[in-house]
Coordinates of C-alpha atoms (C1' of nucleotides) in Angstrom, one line a residue:
Chain C
X7 CA -26.2 -0.9 -6.3
X8 CA -22.8 -2.1 -5.8
X9 CA -20.6 0.7 -5.0
X10 CA -18.9 -0.4 -2.0
X11 CA -20.5 1.9 0.5
X12 CA -23.0 0.9 3.1
X13 CA -25.8 3.3 2.1
X14 CA -27.6 3.5 5.3
X15 CA -27.1 6.7 7.4
X16 CA -24.6 4.9 9.6
X17 CA -26.2 4.4 12.9
X18 CA -24.8 7.6 14.2
X19 CA -22.1 6.1 16.2
X20 CA -19.0 7.9 15.6
X21 CA -19.1 9.1 11.9
X22 CA -15.6 9.0 10.7
X23 CA -15.7 10.3 7.0
X24 CA -15.2 7.8 4.3
X25 CA -12.2 9.9 2.9
X26 CA -10.5 9.9 6.4
X27 CA -10.9 6.1 6.7
X28 CA -9.4 5.6 3.2
X29 CA -6.1 7.6 4.6
X30 CA -5.8 6.0 7.8
X31 CA -4.0 3.0 6.4
X32 CA -1.5 5.3 4.9
X33 CA -0.8 7.1 8.2
X34 CA -0.6 3.7 9.8
X35 CA 2.0 2.4 7.3
X36 CA 4.0 5.9 7.8
X37 CA 3.9 5.3 11.5
X38 CA 4.9 1.8 11.4
X39 CA 7.8 2.8 9.6
X40 CA 8.8 5.4 12.2
X41 CA 8.2 2.9 14.9
X42 CA 10.7 0.5 13.5
X43 CA 13.2 3.2 13.4
X44 CA 12.1 3.8 17.1
X45 CA 11.2 7.4 16.5
X46 CA 9.1 8.2 19.5
X47 CA 7.1 11.2 18.5
X48 CA 6.3 13.0 15.3
X49 CA 4.6 16.3 14.3
X50 CA 1.5 16.5 11.9
X51 CA 4.0 18.1 9.5
X52 CA 6.5 15.4 9.3
X53 CA 3.9 12.6 9.3
X54 CA 1.8 14.3 6.5
X55 CA 5.0 14.6 4.5
X56 CA 5.8 10.8 5.0
X57 CA 2.3 9.9 4.1
X58 CA 2.0 12.4 1.1
X59 CA -0.8 14.4 2.2
X60 CA -0.9 17.9 3.8
X61 CA -0.8 18.6 7.4
X62 CA -4.1 20.4 7.8
X63 CA -5.8 17.3 6.3
X64 CA -4.1 14.9 8.7
X65 CA -4.8 16.9 11.7
X66 CA -8.6 16.8 10.8
X67 CA -8.5 13.3 10.2
X68 CA -6.9 12.5 13.6
X69 CA -9.4 15.1 15.2
X70 CA -12.3 12.6 14.3
X71 CA -10.5 9.7 16.2
X72 CA -10.0 11.8 19.2
X73 CA -7.3 14.0 20.7
X74 CA -4.2 11.9 20.6
X75 CA -1.6 14.5 20.2
X76 CA 0.1 16.9 22.5
X77 CA 0.1 20.7 21.6
X78 CA 3.5 22.1 21.1
X79 CA 5.0 18.7 20.7
X80 CA 3.2 16.3 18.2
X81 CA 1.8 12.7 18.3
X82 CA 3.3 9.5 20.2
X83 CA 4.1 7.2 17.4
X84 CA 3.4 4.0 19.3
X85 CA 0.2 5.4 20.8
X86 CA -0.9 6.4 17.5
X87 CA -0.3 3.1 15.8
X88 CA -2.3 1.4 18.3
X89 CA -5.1 3.7 18.1
X90 CA -5.6 3.6 14.4
X91 CA -4.9 0.0 14.3
X92 CA -7.9 -0.5 16.8
X93 CA -10.0 2.0 14.7
X94 CA -9.3 0.0 11.6
X95 CA -10.1 -3.2 13.2
X96 CA -6.7 -4.6 12.8
X97 CA -6.1 -5.7 16.4
X98 CA -8.3 -8.6 15.5
X99 CA -7.6 -11.5 13.0
X100 CA -9.3 -11.4 9.7
X101 CA -9.4 -14.7 7.9
X102 CA -9.9 -14.2 4.0
X103 CA -10.4 -16.6 1.1
X104 CA -9.1 -15.7 -2.4
X105 CA -11.2 -17.2 -5.2
X106 CA -9.6 -17.7 -8.6
X107 CA -5.7 -18.8 -8.4
X108 CA -4.5 -17.8 -11.7
X109 CA -1.7 -15.5 -12.3
X110 CA -3.1 -12.7 -10.2
X111 CA -4.6 -14.9 -7.3
X112 CA -1.2 -16.5 -7.0
X113 CA 0.4 -13.1 -6.8
X114 CA -2.0 -12.2 -4.1
X115 CA -1.7 -15.3 -2.0
X116 CA 2.1 -14.5 -2.1
X117 CA 1.5 -10.8 -1.3
X118 CA 3.3 -10.2 2.1
X119 CA 0.8 -7.4 2.9
X120 CA -1.8 -9.9 3.3
X121 CA -0.1 -11.8 6.0
X122 CA 0.9 -8.8 8.2
X123 CA -1.7 -6.4 9.7
X124 CA -4.3 -8.9 10.8
X125 CA -5.1 -10.5 7.7
X126 CA -4.7 -14.1 7.1
X127 CA -5.1 -16.3 3.8
X128 CA -7.5 -18.7 5.2
X129 CA -8.1 -20.8 1.7
X130 CA -7.3 -20.4 -1.9
X131 CA -10.3 -21.6 -4.0
X132 CA -10.3 -22.3 -7.8
X133 CA -12.7 -23.9 -10.1
X134 CA -10.2 -26.0 -12.0
X135 CA -10.3 -29.6 -10.5
X136 CA -6.6 -29.8 -11.8
X137 CA -5.5 -27.2 -9.3
X138 CA -6.9 -28.9 -6.3
X139 CA -4.3 -29.9 -3.8
X140 CA -1.5 -28.0 -5.7
X141 CA 0.1 -25.6 -3.1
X142 CA 0.4 -22.0 -3.8
X143 CA 2.3 -19.8 -1.5
X144 CA 2.4 -22.9 0.7
X145 CA -1.4 -23.2 0.9
X146 CA -3.0 -26.0 -0.9
X147 CA -5.7 -24.9 -3.4
X148 CA -9.2 -26.0 -2.7
X149 CA -12.0 -26.8 -5.2
X150 CA -14.8 -24.4 -5.6
X151 CA -17.2 -27.2 -4.2
X152 CA -15.7 -26.6 -0.8
X153 CA -16.3 -22.9 -0.7
X154 CA -19.4 -22.6 1.8
X155 CA -17.7 -25.2 4.0
X156 CA -14.5 -23.3 4.1
X157 CA -16.2 -20.0 5.0
X158 CA -18.3 -21.1 7.7
X159 CA -15.7 -23.3 9.2
X160 CA -13.2 -20.6 9.2
X161 CA -15.6 -17.7 10.0
X162 CA -14.6 -15.8 6.9
X163 CA -16.3 -12.6 6.2
X164 CA -13.9 -11.1 3.8
X165 CA -13.7 -12.7 0.3
X166 CA -11.2 -11.6 -2.5
X167 CA -12.4 -12.3 -6.1
X168 CA -9.6 -12.9 -8.5
X169 CA -11.6 -14.8 -11.2
X170 CA -12.3 -14.0 -14.7
X171 CA -15.0 -11.6 -15.2
X172 CA -17.5 -14.1 -16.4
X173 CA -17.4 -16.1 -13.2
X174 CA -17.1 -13.2 -10.8
X175 CA -20.9 -12.5 -10.0
X176 CA -21.7 -16.1 -9.5
X177 CA -18.7 -16.5 -7.1
X178 CA -19.9 -13.3 -5.5
X179 CA -23.3 -14.7 -4.8
X180 CA -22.0 -17.9 -3.3
X181 CA -19.7 -15.8 -1.0
X182 CA -22.4 -13.8 0.3
X183 CA -24.9 -16.6 0.7
X184 CA -22.2 -18.4 2.8
X185 CA -21.7 -15.5 5.2
X186 CA -19.2 -13.2 3.5
X187 CA -20.0 -9.4 3.9
X188 CA -17.1 -7.7 2.4
X189 CA -15.5 -8.2 -1.0
X190 CA -12.5 -7.2 -2.7
X191 CA -13.1 -7.5 -6.4
X192 CA -10.3 -7.7 -9.0
X193 CA -12.6 -8.9 -11.8
X194 CA -13.4 -6.2 -14.3
X195 CA -17.2 -6.2 -13.7
X196 CA -19.8 -4.4 -11.7
X197 CA -21.1 -6.7 -9.0
X198 CA -24.4 -6.7 -7.5
X199 CA -24.8 -7.4 -3.8
X200 CA -27.4 -7.0 -1.4
X201 CA -27.6 -4.3 1.2
X202 CA -25.1 -4.5 4.0
X203 CA -22.4 -6.0 1.8
X204 CA -19.4 -3.9 1.0
X205 CA -17.7 -4.3 -2.3
X206 CA -14.3 -2.5 -3.2
X207 CA -12.9 -2.7 -6.8
X208 CA -9.5 -2.7 -7.9
X209 CA -9.3 -2.4 -11.6
X210 CA -6.1 -2.3 -13.4
X211 CA -7.4 -1.2 -16.8
X212 CA -9.5 1.6 -15.3
X213 CA -6.4 2.9 -13.6
X214 CA -4.6 3.0 -17.0
X215 CA -7.4 4.7 -18.6
X216 CA -7.3 7.6 -16.3
X217 CA -3.6 7.8 -16.6
X218 CA -3.9 7.8 -20.5
X219 CA -6.5 10.8 -20.1
X220 CA -4.2 12.9 -18.3
X221 CA -1.1 11.9 -20.7
X222 CA -3.2 13.0 -23.5
X223 CA -4.0 16.3 -21.9
X224 CA -0.5 17.0 -21.2
X225 CA 0.5 16.2 -24.8
X226 CA -2.2 18.4 -26.0
X227 CA -1.2 21.4 -23.9
X228 CA 2.4 21.1 -24.7
X229 CA 1.5 20.9 -28.4
X230 CA -0.5 23.9 -28.0
X231 CA 2.3 25.8 -26.4
X232 CA 4.6 24.9 -29.4
X233 CA 6.8 22.6 -27.1
X234 CA 8.4 19.4 -28.4
X235 CA 9.1 16.9 -26.1
X236 CA 11.3 14.1 -27.5
X237 CA 9.6 11.3 -25.7
X238 CA 6.1 12.2 -26.9
X239 CA 7.3 12.7 -30.5
X240 CA 8.9 9.3 -30.5
X241 CA 5.8 7.7 -29.2
X242 CA 3.6 9.3 -31.5
X243 CA 5.7 8.4 -34.5
X244 CA 5.9 4.7 -33.4
X245 CA 2.3 4.5 -32.6
X246 CA 1.4 5.9 -36.1
X247 CA 3.9 3.6 -37.8
X248 CA 2.6 0.4 -35.8
X249 CA -1.0 1.2 -36.4
X250 CA -2.1 0.7 -39.8
X251 CA -5.4 2.7 -39.6
X252 CA -5.5 6.6 -39.6
X253 CA -7.5 7.5 -36.6
X254 CA -7.8 4.1 -35.0
X255 CA -11.4 4.1 -33.9
X256 CA -11.9 0.5 -34.3
X257 CA -8.8 -0.6 -32.4
X258 CA -11.3 -0.5 -29.4
X259 CA -13.0 -3.7 -28.6
X260 CA -11.3 -6.4 -30.3
X261 CA -9.3 -8.9 -28.3
X262 CA -10.0 -12.6 -29.4
X263 CA -12.4 -14.8 -27.7
X264 CA -12.4 -15.1 -23.8
X265 CA -11.6 -17.9 -21.5
X266 CA -7.9 -17.7 -22.6
X267 CA -6.2 -15.5 -20.0
X268 CA -5.7 -17.5 -16.7
X269 CA -7.0 -15.4 -13.9
X270 CA -7.8 -12.0 -15.1
X271 CA -10.1 -11.0 -18.0
X272 CA -10.2 -8.7 -20.9
X273 CA -11.6 -5.2 -20.3
Chain T
X6 CA 3.8 16.0 -3.1
X7 CA 2.8 12.8 -5.2
X8 CA -0.8 12.4 -4.9
X9 CA -1.4 11.7 -8.3
X10 CA -2.9 14.8 -9.5
X11 CA -1.6 17.7 -11.6
X12 CA -1.9 20.6 -9.3
X13 CA -1.6 23.3 -11.7
X14 CA -5.2 24.8 -12.3
X15 CA -5.3 22.9 -15.6
X16 CA -5.0 25.3 -18.4
X17 CA -8.8 26.1 -18.6
X18 CA -9.4 24.1 -21.6
X19 CA -12.4 21.9 -21.1
X20 CA -12.4 21.1 -17.5
X21 CA -13.9 17.6 -17.2
X22 CA -14.2 16.9 -13.3
X23 CA -11.7 14.4 -12.0
X24 CA -14.6 12.0 -10.6
X25 CA -16.2 12.0 -14.1
X26 CA -13.0 10.9 -15.7
X27 CA -12.7 8.0 -13.2
X28 CA -16.0 6.8 -14.3
X29 CA -15.5 7.2 -18.0
X30 CA -13.9 3.8 -18.2
X31 CA -16.8 2.1 -16.5
X32 CA -19.2 3.7 -19.0
X33 CA -16.9 2.6 -21.6
X34 CA -16.7 -1.1 -20.4
X35 CA -20.5 -1.1 -20.2
X36 CA -21.1 0.3 -23.7
X37 CA -18.6 -2.1 -25.1
X38 CA -20.4 -5.1 -23.8
X39 CA -23.6 -3.5 -25.3
X40 CA -21.8 -3.0 -28.5
X41 CA -21.0 -6.4 -28.7
X42 CA -24.4 -7.6 -28.3
X43 CA -25.3 -5.2 -31.1
X44 CA -27.4 -3.1 -29.0
X45 CA -28.0 0.1 -31.0
X46 CA -28.9 2.7 -28.5
X47 CA -29.4 2.7 -24.8
X48 CA -31.2 5.0 -22.1
X49 CA -29.4 6.8 -19.3
X50 CA -31.3 4.6 -16.8
X51 CA -30.3 1.4 -18.6
X52 CA -26.6 2.4 -19.1
X53 CA -26.4 3.7 -15.5
X54 CA -27.5 0.3 -14.1
X55 CA -25.0 -1.5 -16.2
X56 CA -22.2 0.6 -14.8
X57 CA -23.3 0.8 -11.3
X58 CA -24.1 4.4 -11.0
X59 CA -27.2 6.3 -10.9
X60 CA -28.6 7.9 -13.9
X61 CA -28.4 11.6 -12.8
X62 CA -24.9 11.3 -12.3
X63 CA -24.4 9.6 -15.5
X64 CA -26.1 12.3 -17.5
X65 CA -24.2 15.1 -15.8
X66 CA -21.0 13.2 -16.6
X67 CA -21.8 12.9 -20.3
X68 CA -22.9 16.7 -20.2
X69 CA -19.3 17.5 -19.6
X70 CA -18.2 15.8 -23.0
X71 CA -21.0 17.5 -25.1
X72 CA -24.6 16.6 -26.2
X73 CA -24.2 13.2 -27.5
X74 CA -27.7 12.0 -26.7
X75 CA -31.3 12.2 -28.3
X76 CA -33.9 13.4 -26.2
X77 CA -36.8 11.0 -25.9
X78 CA -34.6 8.2 -27.1
X79 CA -31.2 7.9 -25.4
X80 CA -27.6 7.4 -26.6
X81 CA -26.2 5.8 -29.7
X82 CA -24.1 3.1 -28.4
X83 CA -21.3 3.1 -31.1
X84 CA -20.8 6.9 -31.0
X85 CA -20.6 7.0 -27.4
X86 CA -18.0 4.4 -27.3
X87 CA -16.1 6.4 -29.9
X88 CA -16.5 9.6 -28.2
X89 CA -15.5 8.2 -24.7
X90 CA -12.4 6.3 -26.2
X91 CA -11.4 9.7 -27.8
X92 CA -11.7 11.6 -24.7
X93 CA -9.6 9.0 -22.9
X94 CA -7.0 9.0 -25.3
X95 CA -7.6 5.3 -26.2
X96 CA -7.6 5.9 -29.9
X97 CA -4.1 6.1 -29.8
X98 CA -1.4 3.5 -29.0
X99 CA 0.0 3.6 -25.5
X100 CA 3.3 1.6 -25.0
X101 CA 3.8 0.8 -21.3
X102 CA 6.5 -1.0 -19.5
X103 CA 6.2 -2.9 -16.4
X104 CA 9.3 -2.8 -13.9
X105 CA 9.5 -5.7 -11.5
X106 CA 8.5 -9.2 -13.0
X107 CA 7.7 -11.1 -9.9
X108 CA 4.4 -12.7 -9.2
X109 CA 2.5 -9.4 -9.6
X110 CA 4.5 -8.3 -12.5
X111 CA 3.8 -11.5 -14.4
X112 CA 0.2 -11.4 -13.5
X113 CA 0.0 -7.8 -15.1
X114 CA 1.9 -8.7 -18.3
X115 CA -0.7 -11.6 -18.8
X116 CA -3.5 -9.3 -18.0
X117 CA -5.7 -9.2 -21.0
X118 CA -7.2 -5.8 -20.2
X119 CA -3.7 -4.3 -20.7
X120 CA -3.7 -5.5 -24.3
X121 CA -7.0 -4.2 -25.3
X122 CA -8.0 -0.6 -25.2
X123 CA -4.8 0.9 -27.0
X124 CA -2.3 -0.3 -24.1
X125 CA 0.6 -2.3 -25.3
X126 CA 3.2 -4.0 -23.1
X127 CA 6.3 -2.4 -24.7
X128 CA 8.7 -4.2 -22.3
X129 CA 9.2 -6.0 -19.1
X130 CA 12.0 -5.1 -16.9
X131 CA 13.4 -6.9 -14.0
X132 CA 16.7 -6.1 -11.7
X133 CA 17.4 -9.8 -11.5
X134 CA 20.1 -11.0 -14.1
X135 CA 18.7 -14.3 -14.0
X136 CA 15.4 -13.4 -15.2
X137 CA 16.8 -11.7 -18.3
X138 CA 15.8 -13.2 -21.5
X139 CA 13.3 -15.4 -19.8
X140 CA 9.9 -14.9 -21.6
X141 CA 7.0 -13.8 -19.4
X142 CA 3.7 -13.6 -21.4
X143 CA 5.5 -14.1 -24.5
X144 CA 7.8 -11.2 -23.8
X145 CA 11.3 -11.5 -22.9
X146 CA 12.3 -9.9 -19.6
X147 CA 15.1 -7.2 -20.0
X148 CA 17.6 -5.9 -17.4
X149 CA 17.1 -2.7 -15.5
X150 CA 20.1 -1.6 -17.4
X151 CA 18.2 -1.3 -20.5
X152 CA 15.6 0.7 -18.8
X153 CA 16.6 4.3 -20.1
X154 CA 17.2 3.0 -23.7
X155 CA 13.8 1.1 -23.9
X156 CA 11.8 4.1 -22.9
X157 CA 13.4 6.4 -25.3
X158 CA 13.3 3.9 -28.3
X159 CA 9.8 3.0 -27.7
X160 CA 8.7 6.5 -26.6
X161 CA 7.1 5.1 -23.5
X162 CA 5.2 7.5 -21.3
X163 CA 3.5 5.3 -18.9
X164 CA 5.1 3.0 -16.4
X165 CA 4.1 0.4 -14.2
X166 CA 6.1 -0.2 -11.0
X167 CA 5.6 -3.7 -9.6
X168 CA 8.9 -3.9 -7.6
X169 CA 9.4 -4.5 -3.9
X170 CA 8.7 -1.2 -1.8
X171 CA 12.3 -0.7 -1.4
X172 CA 13.2 -0.3 -5.1
X173 CA 10.0 1.6 -6.2
X174 CA 11.3 5.3 -5.5
X175 CA 14.5 4.6 -7.2
X176 CA 12.8 3.0 -10.3
X177 CA 10.4 5.8 -10.2
X178 CA 13.2 8.4 -10.6
X179 CA 14.9 6.4 -13.3
X180 CA 11.6 6.2 -15.2
X181 CA 10.7 9.9 -14.8
X182 CA 14.3 10.9 -15.7
X183 CA 13.9 8.8 -18.9
X184 CA 10.9 10.6 -19.9
X185 CA 7.9 8.7 -18.4
X186 CA 5.2 11.2 -17.2
X187 CA 2.5 8.8 -15.8
X188 CA 3.1 6.0 -13.2
X189 CA 0.9 3.3 -11.9
X190 CA 2.4 2.2 -8.7
X191 CA 1.6 -1.3 -7.1
X192 CA 4.5 -0.8 -4.5
X193 CA 3.2 0.2 -1.0
X194 CA 5.1 3.3 -0.8
X195 CA 4.6 6.9 -1.4
X196 CA 6.4 7.9 -4.4
X197 CA 7.6 11.6 -4.8
X198 CA 7.7 13.1 -8.3
X199 CA 8.3 16.4 -9.8
X200 CA 5.3 18.5 -11.1
X201 CA 3.8 17.3 -14.2
X202 CA 4.1 13.6 -13.4
X203 CA 1.0 11.8 -12.6
X204 CA 1.1 8.8 -10.1
X205 CA -1.8 6.4 -9.4
X206 CA -1.5 4.0 -6.7
X207 CA -3.1 0.5 -6.5
X208 CA -2.6 -0.8 -2.9
X209 CA -4.0 -4.1 -1.9
X210 CA -3.4 -3.9 1.7
X211 CA -5.1 -0.5 2.0
X212 CA -8.3 -1.9 0.4
X213 CA -8.3 -4.7 2.8
X214 CA -8.1 -2.4 5.7
X215 CA -10.7 -0.2 4.4
X216 CA -12.9 -3.3 4.3
X217 CA -11.9 -4.4 7.7
X218 CA -13.1 -1.0 9.0
X219 CA -16.4 -1.4 7.7
X220 CA -16.6 -5.0 8.7
X221 CA -15.7 -4.2 12.3
X222 CA -18.5 -1.5 12.5
X223 CA -21.0 -3.9 11.2
X224 CA -20.1 -6.4 13.9
X225 CA -20.3 -3.7 16.5
X226 CA -23.7 -2.6 15.3
X227 CA -25.1 -6.0 15.2
X228 CA -23.8 -6.9 18.5
X229 CA -25.3 -3.6 20.0
X230 CA -28.7 -4.6 18.4
X231 CA -28.3 -8.0 20.0
X232 CA -28.2 -9.9 16.8
X233 CA -26.0 -13.0 16.5
X234 CA -24.7 -13.7 13.0
X235 CA -23.2 -17.2 12.9
X236 CA -20.3 -16.4 10.6
X237 CA -19.4 -13.5 12.8
X238 CA -19.5 -15.7 16.0
X239 CA -17.6 -18.3 14.3
X240 CA -15.0 -16.0 13.2
X241 CA -14.4 -14.4 16.5
X242 CA -14.2 -17.8 18.3
X243 CA -11.6 -19.2 15.9
X244 CA -9.7 -15.9 15.9
X245 CA -9.6 -15.9 19.7
X246 CA -8.4 -19.5 19.6
X247 CA -5.6 -19.0 17.2
X248 CA -4.3 -15.9 18.8
X249 CA -2.9 -16.4 22.1
X250 CA -2.6 -12.9 23.4
X251 CA -5.8 -11.2 24.5
X252 CA -6.2 -7.7 22.6
X253 CA -3.5 -8.5 20.2
X254 CA -1.9 -5.0 20.0
X255 CA 1.6 -6.3 19.0
X256 CA 0.6 -8.5 16.1
X257 CA 0.8 -5.3 14.2
X258 CA 4.2 -4.9 12.4
X259 CA 6.2 -8.1 12.6
X260 CA 6.7 -10.1 9.5
X261 CA 10.1 -11.3 9.2
X262 CA 12.8 -9.7 7.4
X263 CA 12.2 -8.2 3.7
X264 CA 13.5 -9.1 0.6
X265 CA 11.7 -12.6 0.7
X266 CA 8.5 -12.3 -1.2
X267 CA 9.2 -11.9 -5.0
X268 CA 7.5 -8.9 -6.5
X269 CA 5.4 -7.4 -3.8
X270 CA 6.4 -6.2 -0.5
X271 CA 5.1 -6.4 3.3
X272 CA 2.8 -3.5 4.1
Chain D
dG28 C1' 6.6 29.4 21.7
dC29 C1' 5.1 26.0 19.2
dA30 C1' 2.0 22.5 17.3
dT31 C1' -2.5 20.7 17.9
dG32 C1' -7.4 21.0 17.4
dT33 C1' -11.3 23.2 15.1
dG34 C1' -14.9 26.5 13.6
dA35 C1' -15.6 28.9 9.4
dA36 C1' -14.7 29.5 4.4
dT37 C1' -14.2 27.6 0.2
dG38 C1' -14.4 24.2 -3.6
dC39 C1' -16.0 19.6 -5.5
dA40 C1' -19.4 16.4 -6.3
dT41 C1' -23.9 14.4 -6.1
dT42 C1' -28.6 14.8 -6.3
dC43 C1' -32.9 17.0 -7.4
dA44 C1' -36.3 18.5 -10.4
dC45 C1' -37.8 20.3 -14.3
dA46 C1' -37.3 23.0 -18.9
dG47 C1' -36.3 21.8 -23.6
dC48 C1' -36.3 19.2 -27.5
dG49 C1' -36.6 15.2 -30.8
Chain J
dC18 C1' -44.8 11.9 -24.3
dG19 C1' -40.2 10.6 -23.0
dC20 C1' -35.5 11.1 -21.8
dT21 C1' -31.8 14.3 -22.2
dG22 C1' -29.4 18.2 -20.4
dT23 C1' -28.6 21.3 -16.8
dG24 C1' -29.3 25.2 -13.4
dA25 C1' -30.1 25.2 -8.4
dA26 C1' -29.7 22.8 -4.0
dT27 C1' -27.5 20.0 -1.0
dG28 C1' -23.9 17.5 1.2
dC29 C1' -18.8 16.1 1.5
dA30 C1' -14.1 17.1 1.7
dT31 C1' -10.2 20.1 1.7
dT32 C1' -8.1 24.1 3.3
dC33 C1' -7.7 28.3 5.9
dA34 C1' -6.3 30.7 10.0
dC35 C1' -6.3 31.1 14.6
dA36 C1' -7.8 30.2 19.4
dT37 C1' -6.2 26.7 22.8
dG38 C1' -3.2 24.3 25.8
dC39 C1' 0.9 22.0 26.9

DNA sequence: GCATGTGAATGCATTCACAGCG
DNA sequence: CGCTGTGAATGCATTCACATGC
């Protein structure tokens, strides 16, 4: 397995549903915005709208954390910010390492969202000796040889993998062996990890493919209904023009030899 | 709403569950790898292992597409690759535009996974006039003024937003008005879109926060069990040392004025 | 009165387990 | 005989609707 879930029945402490956990950061962001505008209190309806969910769901989510609202009034913004931050573990400092400083790794290093909210880029690591010492986002890149040392010295438990797909599993194993127990994987590979290690995956091409599926269905439905949408017509024309072949089966799975693109891999 | 789901009951055509759609790209990737190694046929068990799911789920997923396997044998790799590609709409060409060519936008433009699988970067768009004409990944950046023209000329229906959070909603509206109906959003904001437009969100800081939640719980459980994990101990020491304050509530939500980080925003 | 908090109802998704077929 | 394909069973997540309490 490597599905990014801890599979044991989760030591019956306070079982917050996974789906709820995934929404807490959303609420937190909306609340932080309110807090910055000095809004003192907010109703489930308003907050739900800001976070893009419906209010019943939000109330149920919050009910897992405890009773932090006031009936007839709403929620105290500051208090909720604190409670959610604490629940998510953001009141402590989480050093993270980013491995693979290509295009994507550099973008991540520069990402403001890392620095805020208790995360801190403890080190940037790359296999290319030519990168060593070169500063990215103000932090000097270190060579992969240092990986274990860095993780132990800094007490890193969260690692970000932004290497090519071919290197990801090996990097993953070194991270885990050195003590990392949570991994955010940007490489398009299934990582296998021992029990107790969480993996979350961010996969650009998967997201695009899901969108394409829905796009296609929209187009199909419209066509069936006899509607003609200009943009769609244009796309299909130009697509047909560009593509030599008729149905285009074998455009799938050809993309030149690998090891070319800097930090991210084919599909 | 803006939850990235078409909310109508989906014109009873062939209702492939959303969860299944989200896994098809995974299967496709595993199958493509097998195909490249000229493996002719594969069992649900093997393929499931390669894709990181269990075999029952995989079989059920495939059953929504039709009966493409052979009992007692398994699935024909090439045939399945084709069927899934077709189902996902990858046998046609999808021009996409990327808006916001900062660090992240550039990484996306260079991303190999874009180019393969039927996606084609039709244009890179940025609001900074200084960027105009500058080539990124071999494609000249165009100014935001051209946005509508590009989308119409190229028949673009999928847009990628990699701008700062502040600009995202406005960009989104222009994309939609120009005819885009699917959006992949990297900006940490809730986009609101009209019905019929799909939005998918990729949010780095949310992923990290979810990992932190699980990390924290692991640490708690271990502590409760009296175990001492070196890495954890180290992290907590150094965290305490670095942080002046005791419980650290107000490290949340301070990160200097915005408009500093190139293509991606705070949290 | 009004918005929270929550049992109960519904709807999806996953898993089980085995009938069916090559 | 082995592996697919799928009804039936289970488990989660979302939604409904209203009792509860400020």
